[in-house]
Amino acid sequence: QVPLEESGGGSVQAGGSLRLSCTAPGYAFRSNCLGWFRLAPGQERVPVASINTDDSTSYADFVKGRFTISRDKIKNQVFLQMSGLQPEDTATYYCATMPFICHRWFRGEGLDYTSWGQGTQVTVSP
């Protein structure tokens, strides 16, 4: 397991913004896919956004145009900038990493090799 430390969750009204942060150890940051999943009540945990070591990104359709994933290569941090938040975005968001290219997550693959952060709650009120 790769230790991941998240921060930045909270409560906002619909239309608001939040930025999630995740710090990863250097060895994982330099070689692994990094990304964010979310788990909403009564639903499965699903990938939201990911970024490869070459900075290529992938997004779930339900966040395209609203969320942006990025990395800080100096601080070994990955960010999820969330804008235009809606109540259906309410969930626990998990930072994740695995030693493969990121699009495997969006095919439902790689989860056996994925390390998870502790999760941070995002609540969006109407």
PDB file of C-alpha atoms in Angstrom:
ATOM      1  CA  GLN A   1       0.000   0.000   0.000  1.00  0.00           C
ATOM      2  CA  VAL A   2       1.128   3.490  -0.896  1.00  0.00           C
ATOM      3  CA  PRO A   3       0.323   6.065   1.792  1.00  0.00           C
ATOM      4  CA  LEU A   4      -1.817   8.902   0.473  1.00  0.00           C
ATOM      5  CA  GLU A   5      -2.895  11.950   2.453  1.00  0.00           C
ATOM      6  CA  GLU A   6      -5.942  13.917   1.336  1.00  0.00           C
ATOM      7  CA  SER A   7      -7.364  17.273   2.328  1.00  0.00           C
ATOM      8  CA  GLY A   8      -9.805  19.869   1.090  1.00  0.00           C
ATOM      9  CA  GLY A   9     -13.276  18.418   1.429  1.00  0.00           C
ATOM     10  CA  GLY A  10     -16.166  20.359   2.876  1.00  0.00           C
ATOM     11  CA  SER A  11     -19.664  21.649   2.324  1.00  0.00           C
ATOM     12  CA  VAL A  12     -20.735  24.065  -0.377  1.00  0.00           C
ATOM     13  CA  GLN A  13     -23.902  25.199  -2.052  1.00  0.00           C
ATOM     14  CA  ALA A  14     -24.787  24.175  -5.575  1.00  0.00           C
ATOM     15  CA  GLY A  15     -22.679  26.030  -8.091  1.00  0.00           C
ATOM     16  CA  GLY A  16     -19.789  26.370  -5.685  1.00  0.00           C
ATOM     17  CA  SER A  17     -16.202  25.165  -5.924  1.00  0.00           C
ATOM     18  CA  LEU A  18     -13.795  23.097  -3.866  1.00  0.00           C
ATOM     19  CA  ARG A  19     -10.248  21.908  -4.369  1.00  0.00           C
ATOM     20  CA  LEU A  20      -9.072  18.561  -3.094  1.00  0.00           C
ATOM     21  CA  SER A  21      -5.404  17.857  -2.480  1.00  0.00           C
ATOM     22  CA  CYS A  22      -3.508  14.607  -2.117  1.00  0.00           C
ATOM     23  CA  THR A  23       0.122  14.126  -1.164  1.00  0.00           C
ATOM     24  CA  ALA A  24       1.887  11.001  -2.347  1.00  0.00           C
ATOM     25  CA  PRO A  25       5.391   9.701  -1.621  1.00  0.00           C
ATOM     26  CA  GLY A  26       7.937  10.638  -4.260  1.00  0.00           C
ATOM     27  CA  TYR A  27       8.455   7.127  -5.603  1.00  0.00           C
ATOM     28  CA  ALA A  28       4.743   6.772  -6.351  1.00  0.00           C
ATOM     29  CA  PHE A  29       4.367  10.295  -7.657  1.00  0.00           C
ATOM     30  CA  ARG A  30       7.134   9.776 -10.214  1.00  0.00           C
ATOM     31  CA  SER A  31       6.060   6.395 -11.525  1.00  0.00           C
ATOM     32  CA  ASN A  32       2.356   5.841 -10.866  1.00  0.00           C
ATOM     33  CA  CYS A  33      -0.981   6.867 -12.170  1.00  0.00           C
ATOM     34  CA  LEU A  34      -2.720   9.165  -9.687  1.00  0.00           C
ATOM     35  CA  GLY A  35      -6.374   9.992  -9.500  1.00  0.00           C
ATOM     36  CA  TRP A  36      -9.633  10.441  -7.650  1.00  0.00           C
ATOM     37  CA  PHE A  37     -12.574   8.162  -7.098  1.00  0.00           C
ATOM     38  CA  ARG A  38     -15.810   8.903  -5.344  1.00  0.00           C
ATOM     39  CA  LEU A  39     -18.292   6.869  -3.342  1.00  0.00           C
ATOM     40  CA  ALA A  40     -21.809   8.161  -2.966  1.00  0.00           C
ATOM     41  CA  PRO A  41     -24.387   6.606  -0.634  1.00  0.00           C
ATOM     42  CA  GLY A  42     -25.936   3.532  -2.177  1.00  0.00           C
ATOM     43  CA  GLN A  43     -23.569   3.556  -5.137  1.00  0.00           C
ATOM     44  CA  GLU A  44     -20.308   1.923  -6.113  1.00  0.00           C
ATOM     45  CA  ARG A  45     -16.978   3.669  -5.899  1.00  0.00           C
ATOM     46  CA  VAL A  46     -16.215   5.077  -9.349  1.00  0.00           C
ATOM     47  CA  PRO A  47     -13.274   6.853 -10.954  1.00  0.00           C
ATOM     48  CA  VAL A  48     -13.656  10.593 -11.353  1.00  0.00           C
ATOM     49  CA  ALA A  49     -10.377  11.835 -12.821  1.00  0.00           C
ATOM     50  CA  SER A  50      -6.843  10.595 -13.327  1.00  0.00           C
ATOM     51  CA  ILE A  51      -3.447  11.832 -14.414  1.00  0.00           C
ATOM     52  CA  ASN A  52      -0.545   9.836 -15.785  1.00  0.00           C
ATOM     53  CA  THR A  53       3.154  10.521 -15.368  1.00  0.00           C
ATOM     54  CA  ASP A  54       3.130  12.205 -18.783  1.00  0.00           C
ATOM     55  CA  ASP A  55       0.375  14.533 -17.481  1.00  0.00           C
ATOM     56  CA  SER A  56      -2.264  13.029 -19.756  1.00  0.00           C
ATOM     57  CA  THR A  57      -5.640  13.125 -18.046  1.00  0.00           C
ATOM     58  CA  SER A  58      -8.908  11.253 -18.114  1.00  0.00           C
ATOM     59  CA  TYR A  59     -12.303  12.218 -16.733  1.00  0.00           C
ATOM     60  CA  ALA A  60     -15.596  10.556 -16.076  1.00  0.00           C
ATOM     61  CA  ASP A  61     -18.293  11.923 -18.355  1.00  0.00           C
ATOM     62  CA  PHE A  62     -20.269  13.271 -15.422  1.00  0.00           C
ATOM     63  CA  VAL A  63     -17.477  15.716 -14.466  1.00  0.00           C
ATOM     64  CA  LYS A  64     -16.095  16.744 -17.839  1.00  0.00           C
ATOM     65  CA  GLY A  65     -15.936  20.501 -18.155  1.00  0.00           C
ATOM     66  CA  ARG A  66     -16.419  21.000 -14.405  1.00  0.00           C
ATOM     67  CA  PHE A  67     -13.510  19.225 -12.698  1.00  0.00           C
ATOM     68  CA  THR A  68      -9.795  19.543 -13.439  1.00  0.00           C
ATOM     69  CA  ILE A  69      -7.027  17.281 -12.207  1.00  0.00           C
ATOM     70  CA  SER A  70      -3.453  18.526 -11.986  1.00  0.00           C
ATOM     71  CA  ARG A  71      -0.124  17.746 -10.336  1.00  0.00           C
ATOM     72  CA  ASP A  72       2.571  19.700  -8.514  1.00  0.00           C
ATOM     73  CA  LYS A  73       5.824  17.906  -9.259  1.00  0.00           C
ATOM     74  CA  ILE A  74       7.737  19.834  -6.606  1.00  0.00           C
ATOM     75  CA  LYS A  75       5.384  19.049  -3.726  1.00  0.00           C
ATOM     76  CA  ASN A  76       4.350  15.561  -4.930  1.00  0.00           C
ATOM     77  CA  GLN A  77       0.729  16.599  -4.800  1.00  0.00           C
ATOM     78  CA  VAL A  78      -2.242  15.934  -7.025  1.00  0.00           C
ATOM     79  CA  PHE A  79      -5.264  18.237  -7.034  1.00  0.00           C
ATOM     80  CA  LEU A  80      -8.872  18.002  -8.045  1.00  0.00           C
ATOM     81  CA  GLN A  81     -10.390  21.406  -8.757  1.00  0.00           C
ATOM     82  CA  MET A  82     -14.159  21.032  -8.674  1.00  0.00           C
ATOM     83  CA  SER A  83     -16.385  23.763 -10.052  1.00  0.00           C
ATOM     84  CA  GLY A  84     -20.082  23.944 -10.741  1.00  0.00           C
ATOM     85  CA  LEU A  85     -20.730  21.464  -7.963  1.00  0.00           C
ATOM     86  CA  GLN A  86     -24.182  19.922  -7.804  1.00  0.00           C
ATOM     87  CA  PRO A  87     -25.941  17.935  -5.071  1.00  0.00           C
ATOM     88  CA  GLU A  88     -25.302  14.739  -7.032  1.00  0.00           C
ATOM     89  CA  ASP A  89     -21.574  15.339  -6.554  1.00  0.00           C
ATOM     90  CA  THR A  90     -22.027  14.699  -2.848  1.00  0.00           C
ATOM     91  CA  ALA A  91     -19.767  11.780  -1.977  1.00  0.00           C
ATOM     92  CA  THR A  92     -16.636  10.679  -0.216  1.00  0.00           C
ATOM     93  CA  TYR A  93     -13.717  11.358  -2.528  1.00  0.00           C
ATOM     94  CA  TYR A  94     -10.678   9.105  -2.447  1.00  0.00           C
ATOM     95  CA  CYS A  95      -7.218   9.764  -3.750  1.00  0.00           C
ATOM     96  CA  ALA A  96      -5.824   6.699  -5.481  1.00  0.00           C
ATOM     97  CA  THR A  97      -2.691   5.445  -7.161  1.00  0.00           C
ATOM     98  CA  MET A  98      -1.626   2.373  -9.083  1.00  0.00           C
ATOM     99  CA  PRO A  99       1.448   1.329 -11.072  1.00  0.00           C
ATOM    100  CA  PHE A 100      -0.316   1.196 -14.451  1.00  0.00           C
ATOM    101  CA  ILE A 101      -1.666   3.663 -16.967  1.00  0.00           C
ATOM    102  CA  CYS A 102      -4.751   5.393 -15.698  1.00  0.00           C
ATOM    103  CA  HIS A 103      -7.334   4.491 -18.310  1.00  0.00           C
ATOM    104  CA  ARG A 104      -7.485   1.011 -16.850  1.00  0.00           C
ATOM    105  CA  TRP A 105      -9.495   2.430 -13.978  1.00  0.00           C
ATOM    106  CA  PHE A 106     -12.139   3.643 -16.403  1.00  0.00           C
ATOM    107  CA  ARG A 107     -12.404   0.102 -17.745  1.00  0.00           C
ATOM    108  CA  GLY A 108     -12.926  -1.254 -14.235  1.00  0.00           C
ATOM    109  CA  GLU A 109      -9.409  -2.662 -14.109  1.00  0.00           C
ATOM    110  CA  GLY A 110      -6.430  -2.238 -11.816  1.00  0.00           C
ATOM    111  CA  LEU A 111      -8.360  -2.020  -8.573  1.00  0.00           C
ATOM    112  CA  ASP A 112      -6.458  -4.945  -7.056  1.00  0.00           C
ATOM    113  CA  TYR A 113      -3.274  -2.899  -7.474  1.00  0.00           C
ATOM    114  CA  THR A 114      -4.733   0.397  -6.263  1.00  0.00           C
ATOM    115  CA  SER A 115      -3.802   2.139  -3.017  1.00  0.00           C
ATOM    116  CA  TRP A 116      -6.344   4.465  -1.425  1.00  0.00           C
ATOM    117  CA  GLY A 117      -6.344   7.524   0.750  1.00  0.00           C
ATOM    118  CA  GLN A 118      -8.613   7.732   3.770  1.00  0.00           C
ATOM    119  CA  GLY A 119     -11.277   9.694   1.898  1.00  0.00           C
ATOM    120  CA  THR A 120     -12.580  13.220   2.261  1.00  0.00           C
ATOM    121  CA  GLN A 121     -16.244  14.178   2.363  1.00  0.00           C
ATOM    122  CA  VAL A 122     -17.738  16.601  -0.147  1.00  0.00           C
ATOM    123  CA  THR A 123     -21.296  17.740   0.511  1.00  0.00           C
ATOM    124  CA  VAL A 124     -23.203  19.948  -1.913  1.00  0.00           C
ATOM    125  CA  SER A 125     -26.496  21.455  -0.806  1.00  0.00           C
ATOM    126  CA  PRO A 126     -29.205  22.661  -3.227  1.00  0.00           C
TER     127      PRO A 126
END
